[in-house]
Amino acid sequence: MTLAQQIDLSRTTDITPDGSDYETVRQVIEMLTLDYQSQPSLEDIAERLSQSPTQLQKTFTRWAGLSPKAFLQAVTLDHAKRLLGREELPLLETSFELGLSGPGRLHDLFVSHEAMSPGEWKARGAGLTIRYGYHPSPFGLALVMITDRGLAGLAFSDPGDEVACFDDMAKRWPNAVYVEDIDATAPYAARVFHPERWSADEPLRVVLIGSDFQIRVWESLLEIPLGRAVTYSDIACKIGQPTASRAVGAAVGRNPISFVVPCHRALGKSGALTGYHWGLTRKRAMLGWEAGKG
């Protein structure tokens, strides 16, 4: 099966209740980002999207378990500051302690990880077979990459950017052998995006492929509970390099397993979302979606 055929096939069986939900959410987020000062009402937003307010309400409730108003509150700067612990901006240990119970904690226990050896990383994928497939997700089309040791890559693509998305991921491990295998990757996609399938009794196996410094940063990201956030400087302190905030930011940006290794929960010191490899709109969507699950 060709890459284009696989993408078309994956789009016919969406794991979200409505395949257009994320597209609607994306348009709303972008609209509000560009027009944040006027704070458009639900009626105004619905009219611009040629939907009724009732339709928009149902879309957000189905997609995130939140009303549009609650979702919009969840992607504001004020909410980001609350995720960080208001003005205190707690270190990672404090944030971790605040998420020890509830669905958020369950998500953290759901992931079991291991790191490839420095030698394996330096080989840049030589001797490694990576199976991949495209799957619809709550955040657009997801590119799932796995090895025999577990999930190694998770990326996101906007329509028409699928090949560029694959190339972006494949260049990280240029010496690996890549095999299209949607049947092998489908179970991973289903488990990652279905909260009811998050189980500490059956953890999702994840394999981290990166430098020693990158892996330490990514392991710190795994400690951030759902519904919380930390700053880059928090992470730098956590790994014992308090002056390495900029390097931490670079490592966060190179995280190959988006969403599962939650780099979207890393924010600027002020609470600003800063950058995100797969787009700030998607980062806002993830934080809003998680607000409805925590």
Tab-separated table of C-alpha atoms in Angstrom:
chain	number	residue	atom	x	y	z
A	1	MET	CA	0.000	0.000	0.000
A	2	THR	CA	1.371	3.416	-0.949
A	3	LEU	CA	1.677	6.288	1.514
A	4	ALA	CA	-1.181	8.171	-0.168
A	5	GLN	CA	-3.436	5.095	-0.104
A	6	GLN	CA	-2.688	4.527	3.578
A	7	ILE	CA	-3.541	8.125	4.435
A	8	ASP	CA	-6.843	7.872	2.535
A	9	LEU	CA	-7.674	4.604	4.298
A	10	SER	CA	-6.901	5.996	7.740
A	11	ARG	CA	-9.221	8.924	7.159
A	12	THR	CA	-12.195	6.664	6.538
A	13	THR	CA	-12.185	5.257	10.087
A	14	ASP	CA	-11.900	8.058	12.613
A	15	ILE	CA	-11.413	7.162	16.278
A	16	THR	CA	-13.037	10.437	17.335
A	17	PRO	CA	-16.866	10.709	17.383
A	18	ASP	CA	-16.843	13.108	14.431
A	19	GLY	CA	-13.907	13.411	12.061
A	20	SER	CA	-14.518	17.148	11.559
A	21	ASP	CA	-14.446	17.998	15.266
A	22	TYR	CA	-10.767	18.949	15.389
A	23	GLU	CA	-11.107	21.059	12.256
A	24	THR	CA	-13.847	23.074	13.959
A	25	VAL	CA	-11.790	23.380	17.149
A	26	ARG	CA	-8.737	24.432	15.131
A	27	GLN	CA	-10.679	27.192	13.373
A	28	VAL	CA	-12.074	28.492	16.652
A	29	ILE	CA	-8.650	28.567	18.320
A	30	GLU	CA	-7.069	30.369	15.369
A	31	MET	CA	-9.957	32.828	15.266
A	32	LEU	CA	-9.543	33.647	18.943
A	33	THR	CA	-5.766	33.880	18.659
A	34	LEU	CA	-6.079	36.483	15.930
A	35	ASP	CA	-9.029	38.278	17.527
A	36	TYR	CA	-8.266	37.884	21.219
A	37	GLN	CA	-8.783	41.545	22.116
A	38	SER	CA	-12.429	41.643	21.020
A	39	GLN	CA	-13.317	38.368	22.807
A	40	PRO	CA	-15.982	37.268	20.282
A	41	SER	CA	-19.087	35.633	21.726
A	42	LEU	CA	-20.221	32.071	21.075
A	43	GLU	CA	-22.862	33.434	18.710
A	44	ASP	CA	-20.264	35.447	16.771
A	45	ILE	CA	-17.946	32.442	16.461
A	46	ALA	CA	-20.746	30.134	15.366
A	47	GLU	CA	-21.886	32.621	12.729
A	48	ARG	CA	-18.370	32.915	11.279
A	49	LEU	CA	-18.213	29.119	11.009
A	50	SER	CA	-21.694	28.930	9.463
A	51	GLN	CA	-22.907	26.882	12.417
A	52	SER	CA	-25.562	27.423	15.042
A	53	PRO	CA	-24.471	28.022	18.647
A	54	THR	CA	-26.133	24.698	19.495
A	55	GLN	CA	-24.049	22.863	16.881
A	56	LEU	CA	-20.859	24.442	18.204
A	57	GLN	CA	-21.821	23.527	21.769
A	58	LYS	CA	-22.339	19.877	20.780
A	59	THR	CA	-19.020	19.753	18.924
A	60	PHE	CA	-16.988	20.927	21.904
A	61	THR	CA	-18.881	18.754	24.359
A	62	ARG	CA	-18.286	15.709	22.165
A	63	TRP	CA	-14.634	16.501	21.455
A	64	ALA	CA	-13.417	17.724	24.833
A	65	GLY	CA	-16.209	17.156	27.321
A	66	LEU	CA	-16.325	20.934	27.815
A	67	SER	CA	-18.589	23.737	26.739
A	68	PRO	CA	-17.047	26.204	24.278
A	69	LYS	CA	-16.838	28.795	27.078
A	70	ALA	CA	-15.047	26.366	29.422
A	71	PHE	CA	-12.717	25.271	26.644
A	72	LEU	CA	-11.807	28.844	25.762
A	73	GLN	CA	-11.061	29.537	29.414
A	74	ALA	CA	-8.767	26.494	29.386
A	75	VAL	CA	-6.560	27.895	26.626
A	76	THR	CA	-6.072	31.387	28.046
A	77	LEU	CA	-2.921	32.770	29.581
A	78	ASP	CA	-4.652	32.988	32.962
A	79	HIS	CA	-5.370	29.277	32.869
A	80	ALA	CA	-1.783	28.560	31.864
A	81	LYS	CA	-0.654	30.465	34.950
A	82	ARG	CA	-3.006	28.391	37.088
A	83	LEU	CA	-1.488	25.232	35.629
A	84	LEU	CA	1.868	26.535	36.768
A	85	GLY	CA	0.549	27.203	40.266
A	86	ARG	CA	-0.364	30.900	39.857
A	87	GLU	CA	2.365	33.333	40.829
A	88	GLU	CA	4.396	30.745	42.701
A	89	LEU	CA	5.507	28.929	39.533
A	90	PRO	CA	6.324	25.722	41.459
A	91	LEU	CA	9.179	23.408	40.717
A	92	LEU	CA	8.400	20.093	39.121
A	93	GLU	CA	8.221	18.295	42.477
A	94	THR	CA	5.401	20.567	43.640
A	95	SER	CA	3.508	20.185	40.386
A	96	PHE	CA	3.923	16.429	40.581
A	97	GLU	CA	2.563	16.274	44.125
A	98	LEU	CA	-0.531	18.202	43.097
A	99	GLY	CA	-1.435	15.549	40.541
A	100	LEU	CA	-1.155	12.407	42.622
A	101	SER	CA	-4.793	11.394	42.279
A	102	GLY	CA	-7.585	11.310	39.732
A	103	PRO	CA	-7.567	10.728	35.964
A	104	GLY	CA	-4.495	12.904	35.507
A	105	ARG	CA	-2.390	10.633	37.665
A	106	LEU	CA	-3.788	7.605	35.851
A	107	HIS	CA	-2.463	8.996	32.597
A	108	ASP	CA	1.041	9.273	34.048
A	109	LEU	CA	1.020	5.694	35.332
A	110	PHE	CA	-0.247	4.597	31.915
A	111	VAL	CA	3.197	5.124	30.322
A	112	SER	CA	6.169	2.805	30.858
A	113	HIS	CA	9.378	3.942	29.191
A	114	GLU	CA	12.895	2.794	28.453
A	115	ALA	CA	15.780	4.585	26.742
A	116	MET	CA	17.977	3.279	23.981
A	117	SER	CA	21.680	3.136	24.767
A	118	PRO	CA	23.989	6.000	23.699
A	119	GLY	CA	25.529	3.674	21.127
A	120	GLU	CA	22.156	2.895	19.594
A	121	TRP	CA	21.323	6.596	19.434
A	122	LYS	CA	24.650	7.468	17.810
A	123	ALA	CA	23.967	4.854	15.134
A	124	ARG	CA	21.086	7.123	14.034
A	125	GLY	CA	18.703	4.227	13.614
A	126	ALA	CA	21.068	1.737	11.991
A	127	GLY	CA	19.785	-1.784	12.548
A	128	LEU	CA	16.393	-0.446	13.644
A	129	THR	CA	13.098	-1.232	11.907
A	130	ILE	CA	10.423	1.410	12.476
A	131	ARG	CA	6.847	0.616	11.509
A	132	TYR	CA	4.552	3.554	10.897
A	133	GLY	CA	0.985	4.445	10.069
A	134	TYR	CA	-1.303	7.457	9.872
A	135	HIS	CA	-4.380	7.542	12.113
A	136	PRO	CA	-7.085	10.135	12.803
A	137	SER	CA	-6.864	11.580	16.311
A	138	PRO	CA	-8.489	14.317	18.392
A	139	PHE	CA	-5.717	16.644	17.156
A	140	GLY	CA	-5.734	15.946	13.445
A	141	LEU	CA	-3.940	13.210	11.543
A	142	ALA	CA	-1.399	11.420	13.756
A	143	LEU	CA	1.737	9.697	12.489
A	144	VAL	CA	2.485	6.762	14.800
A	145	MET	CA	5.929	5.103	14.717
A	146	ILE	CA	6.801	1.948	16.640
A	147	THR	CA	9.708	-0.452	17.125
A	148	ASP	CA	9.629	-3.926	18.623
A	149	ARG	CA	10.332	-2.225	21.978
A	150	GLY	CA	7.375	0.159	21.892
A	151	LEU	CA	6.154	3.545	20.686
A	152	ALA	CA	9.084	5.571	19.321
A	153	GLY	CA	7.394	8.442	17.508
A	154	LEU	CA	4.121	10.365	17.487
A	155	ALA	CA	3.682	13.382	15.245
A	156	PHE	CA	0.785	15.393	13.848
A	157	SER	CA	-0.015	16.634	10.371
A	158	ASP	CA	-2.386	19.127	8.865
A	159	PRO	CA	-4.132	18.110	5.614
A	160	GLY	CA	-1.661	17.999	2.740
A	161	ASP	CA	1.423	17.947	4.979
A	162	GLU	CA	1.588	14.196	5.557
A	163	VAL	CA	4.771	13.558	3.566
A	164	ALA	CA	6.544	16.525	5.142
A	165	CYS	CA	5.508	15.228	8.568
A	166	PHE	CA	6.983	11.805	7.799
A	167	ASP	CA	10.212	13.328	6.465
A	168	ASP	CA	10.532	15.460	9.606
A	169	MET	CA	10.387	12.346	11.767
A	170	ALA	CA	12.437	10.037	9.551
A	171	LYS	CA	15.415	12.401	9.405
A	172	ARG	CA	15.838	11.935	13.152
A	173	TRP	CA	16.831	8.319	12.525
A	174	PRO	CA	18.011	8.394	8.895
A	175	ASN	CA	19.646	4.953	8.987
A	176	ALA	CA	16.536	3.088	10.126
A	177	VAL	CA	14.377	0.918	7.882
A	178	TYR	CA	10.825	2.271	7.613
A	179	VAL	CA	7.896	-0.043	6.943
A	180	GLU	CA	4.283	1.047	6.456
A	181	ASP	CA	2.195	-1.101	8.790
A	182	ILE	CA	-1.103	0.480	9.787
A	183	ASP	CA	-2.270	-2.764	11.388
A	184	ALA	CA	0.685	-2.719	13.778
A	185	THR	CA	0.344	0.966	14.696
A	186	ALA	CA	-3.457	1.076	15.034
A	187	PRO	CA	-3.548	-0.421	18.568
A	188	TYR	CA	-1.116	2.255	19.762
A	189	ALA	CA	-3.213	5.049	18.282
A	190	ALA	CA	-6.374	3.677	19.858
A	191	ARG	CA	-4.808	3.420	23.321
A	192	VAL	CA	-3.109	6.817	23.267
A	193	PHE	CA	-6.233	8.800	22.442
A	194	HIS	CA	-8.858	6.852	24.404
A	195	PRO	CA	-8.742	7.801	28.122
A	196	GLU	CA	-10.851	4.797	29.011
A	197	ARG	CA	-7.973	2.629	27.811
A	198	TRP	CA	-5.372	4.287	30.044
A	199	SER	CA	-4.489	1.607	32.559
A	200	ALA	CA	-1.617	1.293	35.007
A	201	ASP	CA	-2.119	-2.468	34.871
A	202	GLU	CA	-1.295	-2.491	31.162
A	203	PRO	CA	1.104	0.402	30.548
A	204	LEU	CA	1.895	1.740	27.108
A	205	ARG	CA	5.481	0.865	26.251
A	206	VAL	CA	7.513	3.840	25.048
A	207	VAL	CA	11.112	3.839	23.845
A	208	LEU	CA	13.084	7.096	23.976
A	209	ILE	CA	15.685	7.566	21.246
A	210	GLY	CA	17.896	10.591	21.872
A	211	SER	CA	21.012	11.950	23.535
A	212	ASP	CA	21.515	11.493	27.262
A	213	PHE	CA	20.544	15.134	27.908
A	214	GLN	CA	17.428	14.892	25.733
A	215	ILE	CA	16.285	11.724	27.477
A	216	ARG	CA	16.675	13.330	30.904
A	217	VAL	CA	14.496	16.226	29.731
A	218	TRP	CA	11.895	13.889	28.207
A	219	GLU	CA	11.793	11.781	31.363
A	220	SER	CA	11.060	14.980	33.319
A	221	LEU	CA	8.216	15.748	30.932
A	222	LEU	CA	6.722	12.346	31.725
A	223	GLU	CA	6.485	13.420	35.370
A	224	ILE	CA	4.187	16.369	34.639
A	225	PRO	CA	0.653	15.279	35.573
A	226	LEU	CA	-2.258	15.815	33.221
A	227	GLY	CA	-3.848	19.116	34.126
A	228	ARG	CA	-0.564	20.683	35.285
A	229	ALA	CA	2.321	22.474	33.575
A	230	VAL	CA	5.914	23.509	34.292
A	231	THR	CA	8.360	26.029	32.873
A	232	TYR	CA	11.573	25.267	31.015
A	233	SER	CA	13.520	26.595	33.981
A	234	ASP	CA	11.616	24.193	36.273
A	235	ILE	CA	12.803	21.301	34.126
A	236	ALA	CA	16.374	22.632	34.068
A	237	CYS	CA	16.379	22.684	37.872
A	238	LYS	CA	14.832	19.226	38.012
A	239	ILE	CA	17.651	17.668	35.978
A	240	GLY	CA	20.317	19.487	37.975
A	241	GLN	CA	21.267	22.093	35.355
A	242	PRO	CA	19.494	25.289	36.454
A	243	THR	CA	21.275	27.474	33.887
A	244	ALA	CA	20.333	25.258	30.937
A	245	SER	CA	16.827	26.573	30.261
A	246	ARG	CA	17.613	27.312	26.618
A	247	ALA	CA	19.043	23.834	26.034
A	248	VAL	CA	16.028	22.351	27.784
A	249	GLY	CA	13.764	24.266	25.423
A	250	ALA	CA	15.640	22.838	22.441
A	251	ALA	CA	15.332	19.300	23.833
A	252	VAL	CA	11.619	19.779	24.460
A	253	GLY	CA	11.259	20.870	20.843
A	254	ARG	CA	12.985	17.681	19.692
A	255	ASN	CA	10.671	15.376	21.622
A	256	PRO	CA	9.716	12.671	19.087
A	257	ILE	CA	6.685	11.319	20.990
A	258	SER	CA	4.322	14.269	21.149
A	259	PHE	CA	1.335	14.212	23.492
A	260	VAL	CA	2.398	10.955	25.222
A	261	VAL	CA	5.640	12.594	26.352
A	262	PRO	CA	3.775	15.818	27.132
A	263	CYS	CA	5.967	18.590	25.798
A	264	HIS	CA	2.780	20.642	25.362
A	265	ARG	CA	2.742	21.027	29.180
A	266	ALA	CA	6.017	22.971	29.116
A	267	LEU	CA	5.400	26.719	29.125
A	268	GLY	CA	7.344	29.950	29.236
A	269	LYS	CA	8.072	31.465	32.643
A	270	SER	CA	5.227	33.974	32.269
A	271	GLY	CA	2.777	31.222	31.385
A	272	ALA	CA	3.040	31.990	27.660
A	273	LEU	CA	2.656	28.924	25.455
A	274	THR	CA	5.844	29.781	23.505
A	275	GLY	CA	6.583	27.415	20.607
A	276	TYR	CA	5.386	23.934	19.712
A	277	HIS	CA	6.849	21.792	16.953
A	278	TRP	CA	3.434	20.846	15.568
A	279	GLY	CA	1.911	24.323	15.901
A	280	LEU	CA	0.640	26.486	18.753
A	281	THR	CA	-2.967	25.905	17.699
A	282	ARG	CA	-2.503	22.189	18.338
A	283	LYS	CA	-0.804	22.891	21.673
A	284	ARG	CA	-3.785	24.991	22.763
A	285	ALA	CA	-6.108	22.229	21.608
A	286	MET	CA	-4.241	19.620	23.668
A	287	LEU	CA	-4.345	21.720	26.841
A	288	GLY	CA	-8.059	22.380	26.338
A	289	TRP	CA	-8.799	18.710	25.627
A	290	GLU	CA	-6.913	17.658	28.750
A	291	ALA	CA	-8.856	20.181	30.830
A	292	GLY	CA	-11.959	18.147	30.046
A	293	LYS	CA	-10.334	14.855	31.027
A	294	GLY	CA	-8.570	15.779	34.266
